Amino acid sequence: MVKGDVRDYLRGLSEEERVRVRDEFLALSGLSYPSWYGKLAGGQFSRLELLALGDICGVRFV
C-alpha cells in the first residue's frame, strides 16, 4: 500500500508501465489526454479518480 502522491508513484515506474497506467485510466475515466497531464501536474485528482488509479496500479492513494 502506498498513500501519497500519484506523481511520486509514477516516477518510480518504467516508461512502459507509466503509459499503461495512463492509457487504462483514460479508457476507464473518459478523461482527455491533455486533462490527464493537467491533473497530474497539479495533483488535482478527485477521490474517485484516485481510487480508480489505485485499482489500476494495485496500490492505495487515498
mmCIF file of N, CA and C in Angstrom:
data_model
loop_
_atom_site.group_PDB
_atom_site.id
_atom_site.type_symbol
_atom_site.label_atom_id
_atom_site.label_comp_id
_atom_site.label_asym_id
_atom_site.label_seq_id
_atom_site.Cartn_x
_atom_site.Cartn_y
_atom_site.Cartn_z
ATOM 1 N N MET A 1 0.825 -1.184 0.000
ATOM 2 C CA MET A 1 0.000 0.000 0.000
ATOM 3 C C MET A 1 0.872 1.251 0.000
ATOM 4 N N VAL A 2 0.500 2.183 -0.800
ATOM 5 C CA VAL A 2 1.173 3.466 -0.883
ATOM 6 C C VAL A 2 0.114 4.520 -0.634
ATOM 7 N N LYS A 3 0.378 5.401 0.264
ATOM 8 C CA LYS A 3 -0.540 6.520 0.447
ATOM 9 C C LYS A 3 0.248 7.772 0.134
ATOM 10 N N GLY A 4 -0.210 8.508 -0.845
ATOM 11 C CA GLY A 4 0.522 9.712 -1.185
ATOM 12 C C GLY A 4 0.279 10.169 -2.589
ATOM 13 N N ASP A 5 1.301 10.721 -3.163
ATOM 14 C CA ASP A 5 1.214 11.413 -4.428
ATOM 15 C C ASP A 5 1.322 10.461 -5.616
ATOM 16 N N VAL A 6 0.411 10.605 -6.550
ATOM 17 C CA VAL A 6 0.421 9.792 -7.768
ATOM 18 C C VAL A 6 1.692 10.047 -8.564
ATOM 19 N N ARG A 7 2.106 11.321 -8.640
ATOM 20 C CA ARG A 7 3.312 11.659 -9.411
ATOM 21 C C ARG A 7 4.535 10.922 -8.890
ATOM 22 N N ASP A 8 4.694 10.878 -7.579
ATOM 23 C CA ASP A 8 5.840 10.167 -6.999
ATOM 24 C C ASP A 8 5.792 8.689 -7.347
ATOM 25 N N TYR A 9 4.619 8.122 -7.280
ATOM 26 C CA TYR A 9 4.475 6.696 -7.614
ATOM 27 C C TYR A 9 4.835 6.451 -9.078
ATOM 28 N N LEU A 10 4.294 7.275 -9.978
ATOM 29 C CA LEU A 10 4.543 7.078 -11.407
ATOM 30 C C LEU A 10 6.006 7.277 -11.773
ATOM 31 N N ARG A 11 6.698 8.171 -11.076
ATOM 32 C CA ARG A 11 8.136 8.385 -11.340
ATOM 33 C C ARG A 11 8.944 7.114 -11.104
ATOM 34 N N GLY A 12 8.469 6.264 -10.227
ATOM 35 C CA GLY A 12 9.183 5.031 -9.917
ATOM 36 C C GLY A 12 8.930 3.899 -10.900
ATOM 37 N N LEU A 13 8.043 4.127 -11.855
ATOM 38 C CA LEU A 13 7.714 3.089 -12.834
ATOM 39 C C LEU A 13 8.525 3.258 -14.108
ATOM 40 N N SER A 14 8.605 2.191 -14.870
ATOM 41 C CA SER A 14 9.234 2.280 -16.194
ATOM 42 C C SER A 14 8.322 3.085 -17.117
ATOM 43 N N GLU A 15 8.870 3.581 -18.193
ATOM 44 C CA GLU A 15 8.093 4.346 -19.171
ATOM 45 C C GLU A 15 6.918 3.515 -19.689
ATOM 46 N N GLU A 16 7.173 2.262 -19.966
ATOM 47 C CA GLU A 16 6.129 1.364 -20.478
ATOM 48 C C GLU A 16 4.979 1.226 -19.475
ATOM 49 N N GLU A 17 5.317 1.085 -18.215
ATOM 50 C CA GLU A 17 4.304 0.931 -17.178
ATOM 51 C C GLU A 17 3.529 2.236 -16.973
ATOM 52 N N ARG A 18 4.198 3.383 -17.039
ATOM 53 C CA ARG A 18 3.508 4.677 -16.918
ATOM 54 C C ARG A 18 2.495 4.856 -18.044
ATOM 55 N N VAL A 19 2.876 4.472 -19.245
ATOM 56 C CA VAL A 19 1.970 4.575 -20.395
ATOM 57 C C VAL A 19 0.777 3.652 -20.206
ATOM 58 N N ARG A 20 1.011 2.443 -19.700
ATOM 59 C CA ARG A 20 -0.082 1.501 -19.463
ATOM 60 C C ARG A 20 -1.070 2.064 -18.456
ATOM 61 N N VAL A 21 -0.566 2.611 -17.348
ATOM 62 C CA VAL A 21 -1.428 3.188 -16.320
ATOM 63 C C VAL A 21 -2.230 4.343 -16.910
ATOM 64 N N ARG A 22 -1.560 5.243 -17.607
ATOM 65 C CA ARG A 22 -2.243 6.386 -18.216
ATOM 66 C C ARG A 22 -3.331 5.937 -19.175
ATOM 67 N N ASP A 23 -2.998 5.030 -20.074
ATOM 68 C CA ASP A 23 -3.955 4.591 -21.080
ATOM 69 C C ASP A 23 -5.153 3.870 -20.456
ATOM 70 N N GLU A 24 -4.922 3.032 -19.456
ATOM 71 C CA GLU A 24 -6.029 2.357 -18.779
ATOM 72 C C GLU A 24 -6.919 3.360 -18.064
ATOM 73 N N PHE A 25 -6.305 4.331 -17.409
ATOM 74 C CA PHE A 25 -7.088 5.343 -16.700
ATOM 75 C C PHE A 25 -7.912 6.181 -17.675
ATOM 76 N N LEU A 26 -7.321 6.592 -18.790
ATOM 77 C CA LEU A 26 -8.050 7.389 -19.772
ATOM 78 C C LEU A 26 -9.221 6.603 -20.356
ATOM 79 N N ALA A 27 -9.024 5.320 -20.618
ATOM 80 C CA ALA A 27 -10.106 4.491 -21.151
ATOM 81 C C ALA A 27 -11.230 4.332 -20.126
ATOM 82 N N LEU A 28 -10.873 4.168 -18.875
ATOM 83 C CA LEU A 28 -11.857 3.978 -17.810
ATOM 84 C C LEU A 28 -12.612 5.260 -17.491
ATOM 85 N N SER A 29 -11.901 6.372 -17.455
ATOM 86 C CA SER A 29 -12.495 7.626 -16.986
ATOM 87 C C SER A 29 -13.118 8.471 -18.089
ATOM 88 N N GLY A 30 -12.673 8.306 -19.320
ATOM 89 C CA GLY A 30 -13.130 9.159 -20.401
ATOM 90 C C GLY A 30 -12.440 10.518 -20.412
ATOM 91 N N LEU A 31 -11.450 10.680 -19.558
ATOM 92 C CA LEU A 31 -10.684 11.918 -19.468
ATOM 93 C C LEU A 31 -9.824 12.070 -20.722
ATOM 94 N N SER A 32 -9.608 13.295 -21.160
ATOM 95 C CA SER A 32 -8.767 13.524 -22.333
ATOM 96 C C SER A 32 -7.290 13.459 -21.949
ATOM 97 N N TYR A 33 -6.469 13.237 -22.953
ATOM 98 C CA TYR A 33 -5.017 13.176 -22.764
ATOM 99 C C TYR A 33 -4.471 14.450 -22.120
ATOM 100 N N PRO A 34 -4.824 15.655 -22.643
ATOM 101 C CA PRO A 34 -4.320 16.884 -22.001
ATOM 102 C C PRO A 34 -4.823 17.048 -20.567
ATOM 103 N N SER A 35 -6.048 16.618 -20.302
ATOM 104 C CA SER A 35 -6.590 16.736 -18.942
ATOM 105 C C SER A 35 -5.821 15.853 -17.968
ATOM 106 N N TRP A 36 -5.392 14.683 -18.433
ATOM 107 C CA TRP A 36 -4.590 13.779 -17.589
ATOM 108 C C TRP A 36 -3.342 14.505 -17.113
ATOM 109 N N TYR A 37 -2.632 15.135 -18.043
ATOM 110 C CA TYR A 37 -1.386 15.805 -17.679
ATOM 111 C C TYR A 37 -1.628 17.050 -16.830
ATOM 112 N N GLY A 38 -2.748 17.715 -17.048
ATOM 113 C CA GLY A 38 -3.098 18.848 -16.195
ATOM 114 C C GLY A 38 -3.365 18.414 -14.768
ATOM 115 N N LYS A 39 -4.127 17.338 -14.611
ATOM 116 C CA LYS A 39 -4.410 16.813 -13.270
ATOM 117 C C LYS A 39 -3.137 16.288 -12.622
ATOM 118 N N LEU A 40 -2.307 15.632 -13.395
ATOM 119 C CA LEU A 40 -1.065 15.084 -12.871
ATOM 120 C C LEU A 40 -0.132 16.196 -12.403
ATOM 121 N N ALA A 41 0.007 17.241 -13.198
ATOM 122 C CA ALA A 41 0.891 18.349 -12.843
ATOM 123 C C ALA A 41 0.399 19.092 -11.608
ATOM 124 N N GLY A 42 -0.921 19.244 -11.505
ATOM 125 C CA GLY A 42 -1.474 19.991 -10.389
ATOM 126 C C GLY A 42 -1.864 19.144 -9.195
ATOM 127 N N GLY A 43 -1.748 17.828 -9.325
ATOM 128 C CA GLY A 43 -2.159 16.941 -8.246
ATOM 129 C C GLY A 43 -3.635 17.094 -7.923
ATOM 130 N N GLN A 44 -4.455 17.248 -8.954
ATOM 131 C CA GLN A 44 -5.859 17.568 -8.773
ATOM 132 C C GLN A 44 -6.802 16.414 -9.085
ATOM 133 N N PHE A 45 -6.421 15.205 -8.777
ATOM 134 C CA PHE A 45 -7.302 14.065 -8.986
ATOM 135 C C PHE A 45 -8.364 14.034 -7.897
ATOM 136 N N SER A 46 -9.594 13.723 -8.293
ATOM 137 C CA SER A 46 -10.667 13.585 -7.309
ATOM 138 C C SER A 46 -10.467 12.278 -6.540
ATOM 139 N N ARG A 47 -11.198 12.136 -5.466
ATOM 140 C CA ARG A 47 -11.117 10.908 -4.661
ATOM 141 C C ARG A 47 -11.469 9.682 -5.508
ATOM 142 N N LEU A 48 -12.513 9.782 -6.324
ATOM 143 C CA LEU A 48 -12.891 8.653 -7.174
ATOM 144 C C LEU A 48 -11.820 8.343 -8.207
ATOM 145 N N GLU A 49 -11.197 9.375 -8.749
ATOM 146 C CA GLU A 49 -10.110 9.153 -9.702
ATOM 147 C C GLU A 49 -8.924 8.477 -9.024
ATOM 148 N N LEU A 50 -8.628 8.881 -7.808
ATOM 149 C CA LEU A 50 -7.539 8.242 -7.064
ATOM 150 C C LEU A 50 -7.854 6.790 -6.757
ATOM 151 N N LEU A 51 -9.108 6.498 -6.455
ATOM 152 C CA LEU A 51 -9.498 5.104 -6.224
ATOM 153 C C LEU A 51 -9.340 4.280 -7.494
ATOM 154 N N ALA A 52 -9.732 4.846 -8.639
ATOM 155 C CA ALA A 52 -9.573 4.145 -9.918
ATOM 156 C C ALA A 52 -8.100 3.924 -10.241
ATOM 157 N N LEU A 53 -7.286 4.943 -10.017
ATOM 158 C CA LEU A 53 -5.846 4.796 -10.260
ATOM 159 C C LEU A 53 -5.260 3.730 -9.338
ATOM 160 N N GLY A 54 -5.717 3.706 -8.108
ATOM 161 C CA GLY A 54 -5.253 2.686 -7.166
ATOM 162 C C GLY A 54 -5.592 1.286 -7.637
ATOM 163 N N ASP A 55 -6.790 1.116 -8.174
ATOM 164 C CA ASP A 55 -7.180 -0.192 -8.704
ATOM 165 C C ASP A 55 -6.288 -0.593 -9.879
ATOM 166 N N ILE A 56 -6.000 0.344 -10.758
ATOM 167 C CA ILE A 56 -5.163 0.071 -11.916
ATOM 168 C C ILE A 56 -3.740 -0.278 -11.488
ATOM 169 N N CYS A 57 -3.225 0.456 -10.495
ATOM 170 C CA CYS A 57 -1.827 0.289 -10.065
ATOM 171 C C CYS A 57 -1.651 -0.795 -9.007
ATOM 172 N N GLY A 58 -2.748 -1.181 -8.365
ATOM 173 C CA GLY A 58 -2.641 -2.169 -7.297
ATOM 174 C C GLY A 58 -2.111 -1.582 -6.004
ATOM 175 N N VAL A 59 -2.326 -0.274 -5.815
ATOM 176 C CA VAL A 59 -1.899 0.404 -4.586
ATOM 177 C C VAL A 59 -3.041 1.292 -4.096
ATOM 178 N N ARG A 60 -2.837 1.927 -2.981
ATOM 179 C CA ARG A 60 -3.858 2.813 -2.426
ATOM 180 C C ARG A 60 -3.298 4.228 -2.323
ATOM 181 N N PHE A 61 -4.001 5.181 -2.943
ATOM 182 C CA PHE A 61 -3.575 6.571 -2.907
ATOM 183 C C PHE A 61 -4.405 7.402 -1.937
ATOM 184 N N VAL A 62 -5.529 6.901 -1.487
ATOM 185 C CA VAL A 62 -6.393 7.642 -0.536
ATOM 186 C C VAL A 62 -6.706 6.778 0.667
#
